[in-house]
Short mmCIF file of C-alpha atoms and ligand atoms in Angstrom, two decimals:
data_model
loop_
_atom_site.label_atom_id
_atom_site.label_comp_id
_atom_site.label_asym_id
_atom_site.label_seq_id
_atom_site.Cartn_x
_atom_site.Cartn_y
_atom_site.Cartn_z
CA MET A 25 0.99 62.16 12.86
CA GLU A 26 3.01 61.47 9.93
CA LYS A 27 2.25 58.97 7.35
CA ARG A 28 2.91 55.45 8.11
CA ASN A 29 6.27 54.76 6.17
CA LYS A 30 5.88 51.06 5.61
CA ARG A 31 8.67 50.23 7.69
CA ARG A 32 8.24 48.43 10.79
CA VAL A 33 10.41 48.37 13.77
CA ILE A 34 10.72 45.61 16.51
CA LEU A 35 11.10 46.46 20.17
CA PHE A 36 12.22 43.91 22.76
CA PRO A 37 12.52 45.73 26.19
CA LEU A 38 14.38 44.21 29.02
CA PRO A 39 11.25 43.24 31.66
CA LEU A 40 11.94 45.93 34.23
CA GLN A 41 10.15 49.09 34.78
CA GLY A 42 13.08 51.43 34.12
CA CYS A 43 13.39 49.83 31.03
CA ILE A 44 10.34 49.57 29.38
CA ASN A 45 9.31 53.35 30.27
CA PRO A 46 11.98 54.26 27.82
CA MET A 47 11.81 51.70 25.30
CA LEU A 48 7.84 52.01 25.11
CA GLN A 49 8.72 56.23 24.88
CA LEU A 50 11.14 55.30 22.05
CA ALA A 51 8.47 53.31 20.20
CA LYS A 52 5.94 56.54 20.56
CA ILE A 53 8.65 58.35 18.86
CA LEU A 54 9.33 56.10 16.30
CA PHE A 55 5.63 55.59 15.56
CA SER A 56 5.37 59.36 15.04
CA ARG A 57 7.75 59.36 12.67
CA GLY A 58 5.82 56.99 10.21
CA PHE A 59 7.08 53.63 11.48
CA SER A 60 4.70 50.82 12.61
CA ILE A 61 5.75 48.97 15.99
CA THR A 62 5.95 45.55 17.45
CA ILE A 63 6.79 45.11 20.85
CA ILE A 64 8.12 41.80 21.56
CA HIS A 65 7.97 41.15 25.40
CA THR A 66 8.61 38.44 28.15
CA ARG A 67 5.45 37.24 30.39
CA PHE A 68 7.17 38.46 33.44
CA ASN A 69 6.60 42.12 33.94
CA ALA A 70 4.64 42.14 30.35
CA PRO A 71 3.63 45.84 29.42
CA LYS A 72 -0.06 46.38 29.43
CA SER A 73 -0.93 46.23 25.47
CA SER A 74 -4.43 47.90 25.98
CA ASP A 75 -2.34 51.11 26.85
CA HIS A 76 -0.75 51.19 23.47
CA PRO A 77 -3.77 50.21 21.09
CA LEU A 78 -1.67 51.45 17.86
CA PHE A 79 1.57 48.90 18.59
CA THR A 80 1.51 45.02 18.05
CA PHE A 81 2.32 43.02 20.92
CA LEU A 82 3.79 39.53 21.14
CA GLN A 83 4.50 37.49 24.20
CA LEU A 84 7.62 35.18 24.86
CA PRO A 85 7.30 32.64 27.15
CA ASP A 86 10.12 32.93 29.32
CA GLY A 87 10.36 29.99 31.58
CA LEU A 88 10.38 31.80 34.77
CA SER A 89 8.83 29.86 37.52
CA GLU A 90 6.39 32.29 40.05
CA THR A 91 9.33 31.98 42.73
CA GLN A 92 11.78 33.51 40.11
CA THR A 93 9.26 36.21 39.40
CA GLN A 94 9.57 37.22 42.97
CA SER A 95 13.00 36.99 43.59
CA ARG A 96 14.93 40.23 44.85
CA ASP A 97 17.94 39.13 42.65
CA VAL A 98 17.70 41.27 39.69
CA LEU A 99 21.02 39.65 38.11
CA LEU A 100 19.92 36.18 38.54
CA GLN A 101 16.44 36.93 36.82
CA LEU A 102 18.06 38.72 34.00
CA THR A 103 20.58 35.76 33.67
CA LEU A 104 17.62 33.02 33.38
CA LEU A 105 15.58 35.55 31.11
CA ASN A 106 18.86 35.55 28.96
CA ASN A 107 19.28 31.59 29.36
CA ASN A 108 15.31 30.86 28.33
CA CYS A 109 14.49 33.37 25.61
CA GLU A 110 16.67 32.97 22.87
CA ASN A 111 14.72 30.10 20.92
CA PRO A 112 11.32 31.86 21.67
CA LEU A 113 12.60 35.13 19.93
CA ARG A 114 14.11 33.21 17.09
CA GLN A 115 10.73 31.43 16.83
CA CYS A 116 8.95 34.86 17.16
CA LEU A 117 11.19 36.29 14.34
CA THR A 118 11.04 33.32 12.15
CA LYS A 119 7.22 33.99 11.90
CA LEU A 120 7.40 37.59 11.42
CA ILE A 121 10.02 37.92 9.06
CA LYS A 122 8.25 36.46 5.94
CA PRO A 123 8.13 38.25 3.15
CA GLU A 124 5.24 40.64 3.98
CA GLU A 125 3.65 42.69 1.28
CA GLY A 126 3.92 46.31 1.93
CA CYS A 127 5.67 46.16 5.13
CA GLU A 128 9.50 45.39 5.78
CA ILE A 129 10.93 44.98 9.11
CA SER A 130 14.03 47.93 9.43
CA CYS A 131 15.72 46.84 12.48
CA LEU A 132 15.32 45.34 16.22
CA ILE A 133 15.88 47.59 18.95
CA ASP A 134 16.74 46.10 22.23
CA ASP A 135 18.20 46.47 25.83
CA SER A 136 22.18 45.79 26.35
CA GLY A 137 21.03 43.86 28.89
CA TRP A 138 19.94 41.13 26.21
CA VAL A 139 23.06 38.94 25.50
CA PHE A 140 21.70 37.12 23.04
CA THR A 141 19.84 38.96 20.67
CA GLN A 142 22.86 40.19 18.47
CA SER A 143 23.54 36.75 17.22
CA VAL A 144 19.83 35.91 16.79
CA ALA A 145 19.40 39.75 14.73
CA ASP A 146 22.49 38.62 12.57
CA SER A 147 21.12 35.51 11.46
CA PHE A 148 18.05 37.18 10.01
CA ASN A 149 20.34 40.02 8.43
CA LEU A 150 18.46 42.10 10.77
CA PRO A 151 20.27 45.44 12.11
CA ARG A 152 20.08 45.63 15.65
CA PHE A 153 20.31 48.74 18.04
CA VAL A 154 20.74 48.87 21.60
CA LEU A 155 18.95 51.27 23.73
CA CYS A 156 20.96 52.66 26.74
CA ALA A 157 18.60 53.43 29.56
CA TYR A 158 21.51 54.64 31.82
CA LYS A 159 23.30 57.88 31.78
CA PHE A 160 25.63 57.02 29.16
CA THR A 161 28.73 57.88 31.88
CA PHE A 162 27.56 55.07 33.49
CA PHE A 163 26.89 52.94 30.50
CA LEU A 164 30.74 53.18 29.42
CA GLY A 165 31.78 53.20 32.98
CA HIS A 166 30.05 50.03 33.97
CA LEU A 167 31.86 48.00 31.36
CA LEU A 168 35.30 48.87 33.10
CA VAL A 169 34.12 46.89 36.28
CA PRO A 170 35.37 43.61 35.51
CA GLN A 171 38.93 45.18 34.47
CA LEU A 172 38.80 47.30 37.62
CA ARG A 173 38.45 44.26 39.56
CA ARG A 174 41.35 42.33 38.01
CA GLU A 175 43.62 44.85 38.59
CA GLY A 176 42.93 44.70 42.14
CA PHE A 177 40.88 47.94 43.04
CA LEU A 178 39.21 45.99 45.82
CA PRO A 179 39.69 46.09 48.77
CA PHE A 180 41.12 49.56 49.99
CA PRO A 181 41.55 50.92 53.18
CA ASP A 182 38.84 53.06 54.70
CA SER A 183 40.72 56.17 54.80
CA GLU A 184 40.54 55.78 50.82
CA ALA A 185 36.63 55.72 50.63
CA GLU A 186 35.97 59.31 50.22
CA ASP A 187 38.85 59.48 47.22
CA SER A 188 37.90 59.86 43.58
CA VAL A 189 38.28 57.27 40.96
CA PRO A 190 39.70 58.76 38.03
CA VAL A 191 38.35 56.30 35.37
CA PHE A 192 35.09 56.47 36.40
CA GLN A 193 34.39 60.17 37.63
CA PRO A 194 32.79 61.80 39.44
CA LEU A 195 32.65 58.40 41.76
CA ARG A 196 33.97 57.95 44.98
CA LYS A 197 36.09 54.66 46.02
CA LYS A 198 32.98 53.66 48.46
CA ASP A 199 30.19 54.31 45.37
CA LEU A 200 32.25 51.92 42.64
CA ALA A 201 32.83 49.52 45.82
CA ARG A 202 28.84 49.35 45.92
CA ILE A 203 28.77 48.91 42.14
CA MET A 204 30.84 46.05 42.14
CA GLY A 205 29.24 44.06 44.69
CA SER A 206 29.86 41.49 47.00
CA LYS A 207 32.24 38.64 46.39
CA ASP A 208 29.86 36.01 45.45
CA GLN A 209 28.16 38.48 43.05
CA ALA A 210 31.39 39.43 41.18
CA GLU A 211 31.65 36.27 39.20
CA PRO A 212 28.02 36.50 37.51
CA LEU A 213 27.92 40.15 37.24
CA ASP A 214 31.76 40.39 35.49
CA ALA A 215 30.59 37.46 32.91
CA TYR A 216 27.59 39.55 32.25
CA LEU A 217 29.15 42.77 31.73
CA VAL A 218 31.85 41.02 29.50
CA LYS A 219 29.32 39.34 27.27
CA ILE A 220 27.29 42.83 27.24
CA LEU A 221 30.15 44.35 25.81
CA GLU A 222 31.08 41.82 23.41
CA THR A 223 27.90 41.31 21.83
CA MET A 224 27.22 45.00 21.73
CA LYS A 225 29.82 45.72 19.70
CA GLN A 226 28.63 44.56 16.64
CA ALA A 227 25.46 46.30 17.05
CA SER A 228 24.60 49.24 14.58
CA GLY A 229 24.27 52.05 16.67
CA LEU A 230 23.32 52.76 20.36
CA ILE A 231 20.28 54.92 21.36
CA VAL A 232 20.90 56.95 24.67
CA MET A 233 18.32 58.11 26.67
CA SER A 234 20.25 61.02 27.63
CA CYS A 235 21.35 64.06 25.82
CA GLU A 236 24.50 65.86 25.16
CA GLU A 237 23.76 68.78 27.49
CA LEU A 238 23.79 66.11 30.29
CA ASP A 239 26.39 63.57 28.92
CA ARG A 240 28.77 65.73 26.67
CA ASP A 241 32.04 64.31 27.78
CA SER A 242 30.91 60.59 27.90
CA ILE A 243 29.83 60.96 24.20
CA ALA A 244 32.77 62.67 23.30
CA GLU A 245 34.89 59.61 24.71
CA SER A 246 32.51 56.86 23.31
CA HIS A 247 34.82 56.60 20.09
CA ARG A 248 37.11 54.97 22.36
CA VAL A 249 35.30 51.99 22.81
CA PHE A 250 32.45 51.90 19.97
CA THR A 251 32.80 52.26 16.16
CA PHE A 252 29.18 52.16 15.64
CA PRO A 253 27.25 55.65 16.01
CA ILE A 254 25.54 56.81 19.09
CA TYR A 255 22.37 58.67 19.02
CA PRO A 256 21.80 60.37 22.62
CA ILE A 257 18.09 61.82 21.87
CA GLY A 258 17.12 63.18 25.14
CA PRO A 259 14.80 62.55 27.70
CA PRO A 260 12.23 60.20 25.96
CA HIS A 261 9.04 61.59 27.83
CA ILE A 262 9.65 65.08 26.89
CA HIS A 263 9.38 64.49 23.11
CA ASP A 264 6.15 66.00 21.58
CA VAL A 265 4.46 62.33 21.61
CA PRO A 266 0.77 61.59 22.87
CA ALA A 267 0.99 60.54 26.38
CA SER A 268 0.48 57.12 27.58
CA SER A 269 1.22 55.08 30.52
CA SER A 270 3.82 52.13 30.60
CA SER A 271 3.11 51.56 34.43
CA LEU A 272 3.21 47.83 35.48
CA PHE A 273 1.52 49.05 38.36
CA GLU A 274 -1.80 51.08 38.51
CA PRO A 275 -1.01 54.63 39.29
CA ASP A 276 -3.19 55.94 42.34
CA GLN A 277 -4.73 59.00 40.85
CA SER A 278 -5.96 60.58 44.18
CA CYS A 279 -2.53 61.89 44.20
CA ILE A 280 -3.27 64.95 41.84
CA PRO A 281 -6.28 66.15 43.82
CA TRP A 282 -4.66 65.74 47.19
CA LEU A 283 -1.51 67.80 45.50
CA ASP A 284 -4.04 70.44 44.12
CA LYS A 285 -4.86 71.03 47.89
CA GLN A 286 -1.46 71.87 48.65
CA GLU A 287 0.74 75.08 48.98
CA THR A 288 2.89 75.69 45.82
CA ARG A 289 6.18 73.84 46.06
CA SER A 290 5.40 72.78 49.57
CA VAL A 291 5.60 68.86 49.11
CA ILE A 292 8.57 66.55 49.38
CA TYR A 293 7.84 63.55 46.96
CA VAL A 294 9.53 60.39 47.86
CA SER A 295 9.85 57.44 45.87
CA LEU A 296 12.50 54.44 45.54
CA GLY A 297 11.33 53.14 42.37
CA SER A 298 10.56 49.75 41.11
CA ILE A 299 13.18 47.60 42.25
CA VAL A 300 14.56 49.16 45.50
CA SER A 301 13.50 47.51 49.10
CA VAL A 302 14.12 48.88 52.37
CA THR A 303 14.50 47.13 55.69
CA GLU A 304 11.72 47.54 58.24
CA SER A 305 13.60 50.03 60.39
CA GLN A 306 14.93 51.85 57.47
CA PHE A 307 11.14 52.29 56.52
CA LEU A 308 10.49 53.66 59.99
CA GLU A 309 13.34 56.17 60.13
CA ILE A 310 12.36 57.47 56.66
CA ALA A 311 8.57 57.68 58.37
CA CYS A 312 9.88 59.33 61.41
CA GLY A 313 12.37 62.15 59.19
CA LEU A 314 9.48 62.83 57.07
CA SER A 315 6.57 63.76 60.04
CA GLN A 316 9.46 65.37 62.12
CA THR A 317 9.74 67.96 59.29
CA ASN A 318 6.30 69.19 60.00
CA LEU A 319 6.07 69.86 55.84
CA SER A 320 3.83 68.03 53.57
CA PHE A 321 4.77 64.52 51.92
CA LEU A 322 3.67 62.08 49.50
CA TRP A 323 5.31 59.13 49.64
CA VAL A 324 5.43 55.86 47.14
CA VAL A 325 5.81 52.74 49.33
CA ARG A 326 5.46 49.98 46.96
CA PRO A 327 3.62 46.71 48.22
CA GLY A 328 6.78 44.39 49.30
CA SER A 329 9.19 46.91 49.40
CA VAL A 330 9.34 46.85 53.15
CA GLN A 331 11.23 43.89 53.42
CA GLY A 332 9.31 41.06 55.19
CA ARG A 333 6.12 43.43 55.22
CA GLU A 334 3.02 43.49 52.77
CA TRP A 335 2.90 47.11 52.92
CA ILE A 336 2.71 49.94 55.47
CA GLU A 337 1.61 47.90 58.64
CA SER A 338 4.66 48.46 60.56
CA LEU A 339 3.86 52.44 60.98
CA PRO A 340 3.15 53.10 64.43
CA LEU A 341 -0.50 53.26 65.53
CA GLY A 342 -2.00 56.56 64.82
CA PHE A 343 0.82 57.68 62.56
CA MET A 344 -1.29 58.78 59.72
CA GLU A 345 -3.71 60.40 61.54
CA GLY A 346 -1.11 62.36 63.86
CA LEU A 347 0.26 64.17 60.26
CA ASN A 348 -3.14 66.00 60.28
CA GLY A 349 -3.59 65.47 56.41
CA LYS A 350 -0.01 66.76 55.94
CA GLY A 351 1.00 63.21 54.47
CA LYS A 352 -0.26 60.73 51.82
CA ILE A 353 1.16 57.40 51.19
CA VAL A 354 0.14 55.40 47.88
CA LYS A 355 1.43 52.01 46.31
CA TRP A 356 2.54 53.39 43.04
CA ALA A 357 2.21 57.42 41.97
CA PRO A 358 1.51 59.11 38.26
CA GLN A 359 5.43 60.19 38.66
CA ILE A 360 5.79 62.53 35.87
CA ASP A 361 2.74 64.23 36.75
CA VAL A 362 3.03 64.39 40.39
CA LEU A 363 7.04 66.06 39.45
CA ALA A 364 5.34 68.38 37.17
CA HIS A 365 2.49 69.25 40.04
CA ARG A 366 3.35 73.07 40.96
CA ALA A 367 2.73 71.78 44.80
CA THR A 368 6.01 69.37 44.49
CA GLY A 369 9.31 71.24 45.69
CA GLY A 370 11.75 68.24 46.23
CA PHE A 371 11.85 64.74 45.40
CA LEU A 372 13.55 62.25 47.88
CA THR A 373 14.60 59.37 45.18
CA HIS A 374 16.95 56.62 44.78
CA ASN A 375 18.24 57.95 41.48
CA GLY A 376 17.17 55.37 39.13
CA TRP A 377 17.90 57.22 35.60
CA ASN A 378 14.63 57.83 34.50
CA SER A 379 13.20 59.49 37.96
CA THR A 380 16.70 61.75 37.87
CA LEU A 381 15.69 62.67 34.44
CA GLU A 382 11.98 63.12 34.90
CA SER A 383 13.18 65.41 37.89
CA ILE A 384 15.52 67.54 36.02
CA CYS A 385 13.07 67.90 33.19
CA GLU A 386 10.42 69.46 36.06
CA GLY A 387 13.24 71.72 37.70
CA VAL A 388 12.54 69.50 40.98
CA PRO A 389 15.40 69.58 43.19
CA MET A 390 16.66 66.29 44.73
CA ILE A 391 17.44 64.61 48.08
CA SER A 392 19.48 61.45 46.80
CA LEU A 393 19.33 57.97 48.46
CA PRO A 394 20.97 55.47 46.09
CA PHE A 395 20.66 52.05 46.72
CA VAL A 396 22.50 49.80 44.09
CA TRP A 397 24.19 50.06 40.50
CA ASP A 398 24.04 53.15 38.50
CA GLN A 399 22.05 55.25 40.75
CA TRP A 400 25.55 55.75 43.18
CA LEU A 401 26.66 57.61 39.92
CA ASN A 402 23.46 59.58 38.94
CA ALA A 403 23.54 60.67 42.82
CA ARG A 404 26.96 61.96 42.40
CA PHE A 405 26.46 64.10 39.29
CA VAL A 406 23.04 65.17 41.11
CA SER A 407 25.09 66.31 44.29
CA ASP A 408 28.57 66.86 43.39
CA VAL A 409 28.57 68.00 39.75
CA TRP A 410 25.33 69.79 38.59
CA ARG A 411 24.58 70.46 42.17
CA ILE A 412 20.95 70.32 42.11
CA GLY A 413 20.42 67.98 45.11
CA ILE A 414 21.65 66.85 48.32
CA HIS A 415 23.31 63.49 49.01
CA LEU A 416 22.23 61.61 51.96
CA GLU A 417 25.30 59.76 51.88
CA GLY A 418 23.35 56.33 52.86
CA ARG A 419 22.29 57.74 56.47
CA ILE A 420 18.66 56.64 56.59
CA GLU A 421 18.28 58.24 60.10
CA ARG A 422 15.03 60.17 61.04
CA ARG A 423 17.46 63.25 62.13
CA VAL A 424 19.38 63.23 59.08
CA ILE A 425 16.18 62.95 56.92
CA GLU A 426 14.11 65.42 58.84
CA ARG A 427 17.19 68.09 58.06
CA THR A 428 18.13 67.39 54.86
CA VAL A 429 14.45 67.70 53.77
CA THR A 430 14.35 70.98 55.67
CA ARG A 431 17.48 72.52 54.03
CA LEU A 432 15.99 71.70 50.78
CA MET A 433 12.35 72.57 50.97
CA VAL A 434 12.82 75.84 53.30
CA GLU A 435 16.10 77.02 53.65
CA PRO A 436 18.30 79.33 51.37
CA GLU A 437 20.43 76.62 50.55
CA GLY A 438 17.39 74.85 48.87
CA GLU A 439 16.61 78.01 46.78
CA LYS A 440 19.98 77.98 45.23
CA ILE A 441 19.59 74.28 44.33
CA ARG A 442 16.36 74.91 42.88
CA GLY A 443 17.86 77.68 40.88
CA ARG A 444 20.68 75.57 39.31
CA VAL A 445 18.14 72.81 38.56
CA LYS A 446 15.79 75.17 36.60
CA VAL A 447 18.65 76.14 34.34
CA LEU A 448 19.45 72.65 33.49
CA ARG A 449 15.95 72.01 33.05
CA ASP A 450 15.96 74.50 30.67
CA GLU A 451 18.87 73.31 28.63
CA VAL A 452 17.73 69.87 28.83
CA ARG A 453 14.34 70.57 27.37
CA ARG A 454 15.83 72.47 24.72
CA SER A 455 17.58 69.65 23.26
CA VAL A 456 14.47 68.13 22.40
CA GLN A 457 13.11 71.20 20.61
CA ARG A 458 13.68 71.53 16.55
CA GLY A 459 17.41 72.37 16.21
CA GLY A 460 18.20 71.20 19.40
CA SER A 461 21.31 68.26 19.98
CA SER A 462 18.60 65.43 20.69
CA SER A 463 16.20 66.34 18.11
CA ARG A 464 19.20 66.36 15.44
CA HIS A 465 20.25 62.83 16.53
CA LEU A 466 16.88 61.63 16.56
CA ASP A 467 16.44 63.01 12.78
CA ASP A 468 19.71 60.88 11.92
CA LEU A 469 18.34 57.83 13.99
CA VAL A 470 15.15 57.99 11.86
CA ASP A 471 17.51 58.48 8.58
CA ARG A 472 19.68 55.40 9.52
CA ILE A 473 16.97 53.27 10.21
CA THR A 474 15.10 53.94 7.32
CA SER A 475 18.25 53.37 5.02
CA PHE A 476 18.34 49.66 5.79
O1 LIG B 7 5.16 55.37 41.65
C1 LIG B 7 5.97 55.58 40.74
C2 LIG B 7 7.30 55.50 40.69
C3 LIG B 7 7.99 55.37 39.65
N1 LIG B 7 7.23 55.53 38.69
C4 LIG B 7 8.38 55.64 37.19
O2 LIG B 7 8.61 54.50 37.00
C5 LIG B 7 10.14 54.57 36.32
C6 LIG B 7 11.31 54.16 37.47
O3 LIG B 7 12.43 53.97 36.62
P1 LIG B 7 13.69 54.50 37.48
O4 LIG B 7 13.61 55.96 38.16
O5 LIG B 7 14.72 54.59 36.54
O6 LIG B 7 13.92 53.45 38.57
P2 LIG B 7 13.99 51.79 38.69
O7 LIG B 7 12.72 51.36 38.04
O8 LIG B 7 14.42 51.64 39.89
O9 LIG B 7 14.92 51.60 37.83
C7 LIG B 7 15.88 50.40 37.40
O10 LIG B 7 16.43 50.88 35.85
C8 LIG B 7 16.90 52.18 35.56
C9 LIG B 7 17.15 52.12 34.15
O11 LIG B 7 17.80 51.56 33.40
C10 LIG B 7 18.20 52.27 36.31
O12 LIG B 7 18.47 53.61 36.34
C11 LIG B 7 17.82 52.16 37.78
O13 LIG B 7 18.70 52.23 38.66
C12 LIG B 7 17.16 50.73 37.95
O14 LIG B 7 16.73 50.27 39.46
C13 LIG B 7 10.14 56.02 36.33
O15 LIG B 7 9.89 56.26 34.67
C14 LIG B 7 8.86 56.60 37.06
O16 LIG B 7 8.42 57.87 36.50
C15 LIG B 7 6.01 55.89 38.67
O17 LIG B 7 5.33 55.97 37.62
N2 LIG B 7 5.17 55.76 39.61
#
């Protein structure tokens, strides 16, 4: 560990698992470079401070009611949080930014989804860096959504659904339509995106949780939109810093001894991240599809993620027993360890950006089942550009799932896909090693923060 450099960085993650993980990982990286760390967080989805004893944690009152915390409408939650948290953040910073002996606050790092933080940071003369927890292609592209809508992208005839979208490659029109959302979501979504772009333009830089190896074209294009520096520092979890969990849920550690008993690359791991929910019939189709493969599976079903059900009680009677030990269902898994396990041979994923990166970094081929937002783009990269997975094209049907899992896990096609993901894994892993692209960008970022 390097010596403390008497400088403190304040990080303020958006309270979603997919944003907390990269932000806390960034905190660990900066701590290893000598910075002291303060994490400001909402009460909603508060990270566990006990998992990070070397950081200071400060909680803001966020004003969300119990019902609002349980809502499935993430856009609504983010809007409420943005409305409620400005004053609490201002008060918190007022207390923190007192001339303190021997430790200066260098900057605020927060998520682009916080749209009030730039003006707060400005009022304290505090440089603000924005963290991009998406693939950078999506980050650039999603800011175009309001303009595309104004220009009449929607509706389009069914016959054009598979056509590509030149300004948002490699999306197909049907993917972009899903990202743009339904009519009633259009107005709040577009207003939010316009605000994100407007406030972000005044930031001191953008820290991207991707690397040149995965995002070269979009990084090269970024100067057309942003004048500030971009720091693609690579998949955050493969930097050489001590491991610690930033899970909001308790990972079921029994996954690992269970995997230890399985043959090498024999298990399909299934997880749809921290936000996606499925209908009961989709859940049953996935269950039947997996069981019909006769292959081993490890499946994360978050409590509440089957709509209208507590957990897995709608599985047919005797379903688990009928698998003869070949299936295991848990509420939350130690995902990175699962993907790194020699027994894991494939990942049926919603293609959240963290899951996609984690799978690439472990060389695990994917089956893509995106549901919302950037997942549509990540899935296209996986299946159409990098060709390291197979896209389900939304077909949550037992026969399709059975067939696709079999293709990936046991057929020659799967072997080819596995070969490609291993090549990509090696390139991406090299980026964080000394002299690699991400390692150099990280050095630049540290120099920049230190220069303030
Ligand atoms: O059983 C599990 C399941 C997931 N995870 C972790 O949880 C994170 C999940 O992140 P991600 O794969 O990005 O999915 P979401 O939680 O759904 O993330 C949201 O945020 C991401 C980053 O902005 C977006 O890419 C997604 O579309 C959005 O749904 C990953 O680090 C996983 O390792 C676990 O530790 N155990």
